PDB file of C-alpha atoms in Angstrom:
ATOM      1  CA  GLY G   1     -78.042 231.667 -71.450  1.00 86.00           C
ATOM      2  CA  ASP G   2     -81.473 230.548 -70.231  1.00 92.00           C
ATOM      3  CA  VAL G   3     -81.828 227.003 -68.882  1.00 95.00           C
ATOM      4  CA  VAL G   4     -84.947 225.167 -70.040  1.00 95.00           C
ATOM      5  CA  GLU G   5     -86.215 221.614 -69.713  1.00 96.00           C
ATOM      6  CA  VAL G   6     -87.067 220.106 -73.087  1.00 97.00           C
ATOM      7  CA  GLU G   7     -88.144 216.819 -74.593  1.00 98.00           C
ATOM      8  CA  ILE G   8     -86.057 215.634 -77.521  1.00 98.00           C
ATOM      9  CA  VAL G   9     -88.526 214.701 -80.266  1.00 98.00           C
ATOM     10  CA  GLU G  10     -86.273 213.757 -83.178  1.00 98.00           C
ATOM     11  CA  LYS G  11     -82.731 213.671 -84.514  1.00 98.00           C
ATOM     12  CA  SER G  12     -81.407 216.210 -87.012  1.00 97.00           C
ATOM     13  CA  ARG G  13     -79.515 215.287 -90.169  1.00 97.00           C
ATOM     14  CA  ARG G  14     -76.305 216.131 -88.299  1.00 96.00           C
ATOM     15  CA  GLY G  15     -77.249 213.779 -85.468  1.00 97.00           C
ATOM     16  CA  ASP G  16     -78.193 216.426 -82.900  1.00 98.00           C
ATOM     17  CA  GLY G  17     -81.272 216.027 -80.739  1.00 98.00           C
ATOM     18  CA  VAL G  18     -84.159 218.306 -81.713  1.00 99.00           C
ATOM     19  CA  ALA G  19     -86.666 219.877 -79.320  1.00 98.00           C
ATOM     20  CA  ARG G  20     -89.302 222.552 -79.820  1.00 95.00           C
ATOM     21  CA  VAL G  21     -89.792 225.408 -77.355  1.00 90.00           C
ATOM     22  CA  GLU G  22     -92.311 228.213 -77.942  1.00 86.00           C
ATOM     23  CA  GLY G  23     -92.083 227.848 -81.715  1.00 86.00           C
ATOM     24  CA  PHE G  24     -88.294 227.621 -81.752  1.00 90.00           C
ATOM     25  CA  VAL G  25     -86.407 224.551 -82.878  1.00 97.00           C
ATOM     26  CA  VAL G  26     -83.681 223.799 -80.346  1.00 97.00           C
ATOM     27  CA  PHE G  27     -80.737 221.658 -81.472  1.00 98.00           C
ATOM     28  CA  VAL G  28     -79.081 219.743 -78.629  1.00 98.00           C
ATOM     29  CA  PRO G  29     -75.859 217.897 -79.550  1.00 97.00           C
ATOM     30  CA  GLY G  30     -75.561 214.512 -77.851  1.00 96.00           C
ATOM     31  CA  ALA G  31     -79.225 214.208 -76.871  1.00 97.00           C
ATOM     32  CA  GLU G  32     -81.394 211.323 -78.084  1.00 97.00           C
ATOM     33  CA  PRO G  33     -85.093 211.271 -79.045  1.00 98.00           C
ATOM     34  CA  GLY G  34     -87.301 210.449 -76.049  1.00 98.00           C
ATOM     35  CA  GLN G  35     -84.942 212.052 -73.532  1.00 97.00           C
ATOM     36  CA  ARG G  36     -86.127 214.869 -71.285  1.00 97.00           C
ATOM     37  CA  VAL G  37     -83.122 217.076 -70.558  1.00 97.00           C
ATOM     38  CA  LYS G  38     -82.223 220.467 -69.125  1.00 98.00           C
ATOM     39  CA  VAL G  39     -80.367 222.556 -71.660  1.00 97.00           C
ATOM     40  CA  GLN G  40     -78.600 225.875 -71.493  1.00 97.00           C
ATOM     41  CA  ILE G  41     -79.291 227.970 -74.573  1.00 96.00           C
ATOM     42  CA  GLU G  42     -75.952 229.005 -76.105  1.00 96.00           C
ATOM     43  CA  LYS G  43     -76.913 230.523 -79.455  1.00 96.00           C
ATOM     44  CA  VAL G  44     -80.183 231.943 -80.762  1.00 95.00           C
ATOM     45  CA  GLY G  45     -81.006 232.501 -84.421  1.00 95.00           C
ATOM     46  CA  ASP G  46     -84.202 233.758 -86.052  1.00 94.00           C
ATOM     47  CA  THR G  47     -86.105 230.468 -85.837  1.00 93.00           C
ATOM     48  CA  TYR G  48     -83.758 228.152 -83.983  1.00 96.00           C
ATOM     49  CA  ALA G  49     -81.522 227.880 -80.964  1.00 96.00           C
ATOM     50  CA  ILE G  50     -78.592 225.704 -79.973  1.00 97.00           C
ATOM     51  CA  GLY G  51     -78.323 224.398 -76.446  1.00 97.00           C
ATOM     52  CA  ARG G  52     -76.137 222.088 -74.433  1.00 97.00           C
ATOM     53  CA  VAL G  53     -77.191 219.591 -71.804  1.00 97.00           C
ATOM     54  CA  VAL G  54     -76.583 220.692 -68.219  1.00 96.00           C
ATOM     55  CA  THR G  55     -76.760 218.478 -65.140  1.00 79.00           C
TER      56      THR G  55
END
């Protein structure tokens, strides 16, 4: 549930934005490479997390 500010560095095969935070890959649906966005972390796996953009 943490909110973090991230920079989207690439797009995943599924079309989600991808950021890296402290060694984690964070997938952000709807975000585009080059964007700097605040995301709320919704799911955390072993090496990745999924977040959604918050305003």
